[in-house]
XYZ file of C-alpha atoms in Angstrom:
124
model
C -0.077 0.001 -0.017
C 1.313 3.346 -0.852
C 1.936 6.626 1.415
C 1.086 10.073 0.971
C 2.574 12.935 2.378
C 1.401 16.333 2.499
C 3.013 19.745 2.268
C 2.459 23.371 1.897
C -0.058 24.180 4.838
C 0.799 27.515 6.416
C -1.124 30.755 7.422
C -2.444 33.258 5.015
C -4.667 36.421 4.941
C -8.062 36.548 3.605
C -8.105 36.506 -0.096
C -4.575 35.015 -0.363
C -3.456 31.920 -2.384
C -1.868 28.589 -1.258
C -1.033 25.445 -3.111
C -0.798 22.245 -1.379
C 1.275 19.568 -2.303
C 0.971 15.524 -1.763
C 3.708 13.173 -2.552
C 2.791 9.699 -3.439
C 4.629 6.680 -3.205
C 3.607 3.195 -4.720
C 1.496 2.686 -7.716
C -1.778 4.027 -8.457
C -3.537 2.444 -11.581
C -6.304 3.991 -13.530
C -8.840 2.479 -11.123
C -7.723 5.123 -8.188
C -9.241 8.575 -7.244
C -6.988 10.557 -5.471
C -8.230 13.933 -3.573
C -8.070 16.240 -0.930
C -10.327 16.690 2.191
C -10.569 18.755 5.257
C -11.597 18.957 8.684
C -11.987 22.209 10.731
C -11.936 21.894 14.345
C -15.344 20.251 15.782
C -16.557 19.786 12.249
C -16.653 16.348 10.304
C -14.070 15.930 7.750
C -15.351 16.745 4.389
C -14.606 15.987 0.616
C -12.770 19.174 -1.121
C -11.790 17.975 -4.578
C -11.355 14.621 -5.967
C -9.743 13.316 -9.261
C -9.844 10.334 -11.263
C -6.209 8.531 -12.239
C -7.746 7.256 -15.249
C -9.429 9.943 -17.014
C -8.691 13.042 -14.763
C -12.398 13.594 -14.080
C -12.688 15.943 -11.127
C -15.317 16.764 -8.500
C -15.500 19.582 -6.279
C -17.284 20.621 -2.922
C -19.692 23.469 -3.833
C -18.054 25.776 -1.355
C -14.654 25.621 -3.179
C -15.992 25.611 -7.164
C -14.172 28.267 -8.684
C -11.698 28.757 -6.202
C -9.859 25.739 -5.690
C -8.205 23.505 -8.648
C -6.852 20.049 -8.245
C -4.237 18.830 -10.474
C -1.882 15.832 -10.943
C 1.705 15.182 -12.147
C 1.951 11.477 -13.000
C 5.450 11.731 -13.692
C 6.410 13.217 -10.247
C 3.699 11.084 -8.769
C 2.046 14.353 -6.928
C -0.999 15.713 -6.284
C -1.587 19.302 -6.026
C -4.518 21.708 -4.733
C -4.305 25.119 -5.950
C -6.413 27.587 -3.808
C -7.140 31.036 -4.504
C -9.523 33.709 -2.879
C -9.052 31.980 0.569
C -11.517 32.620 3.228
C -11.372 31.996 6.959
C -14.067 29.417 6.372
C -11.277 27.509 4.729
C -9.412 27.114 7.910
C -8.656 23.314 8.467
C -6.343 20.625 8.424
C -6.254 19.243 4.804
C -5.771 15.533 4.085
C -4.742 13.718 0.807
C -6.276 10.683 0.171
C -6.586 7.793 -2.374
C -9.111 5.141 -3.045
C -9.908 2.589 -5.579
C -13.280 2.178 -7.514
C -14.636 5.295 -5.758
C -18.280 5.712 -6.474
C -19.114 8.553 -4.216
C -16.237 10.818 -4.885
C -16.418 13.087 -1.759
C -17.103 10.642 0.697
C -14.377 9.947 2.952
C -15.402 6.593 3.494
C -14.478 5.569 0.041
C -10.766 6.317 0.462
C -8.300 3.910 2.333
C -5.207 5.526 1.956
C -4.768 8.699 3.888
C -1.706 11.165 4.426
C -1.023 12.971 7.827
C -2.449 16.442 6.950
C -1.307 19.957 6.709
C -2.702 22.688 8.207
C -4.068 25.567 6.593
C -5.155 28.661 8.714
C -6.743 31.891 6.820
C -7.083 35.193 8.884
C -9.381 38.006 8.422
């Protein structure tokens, strides 16, 4: 089973931008979905953006559509999340995850491989 290691989390001002990266070890064939989830204090973990490793289909949470963009570099085996126009409500621990044969793309229970997370804090 592969490992996922996130990086790039930091503190930013509202309206700012930030890109998170996830370094993936192991082989992820076309049956996998890889994505970003987040968990704010006192809240459930929620799906933010996910991508098929097969055809690069993407899904986004409504709260981030138009502001966040997920991408994957197959050669480097990395997954990125570019975030712009950040809001205080985007403050959370962000996790990279991977799962096979995912049906409900933003459902955390569909994903079996998880990173340790990287903290994003957006101040107003």
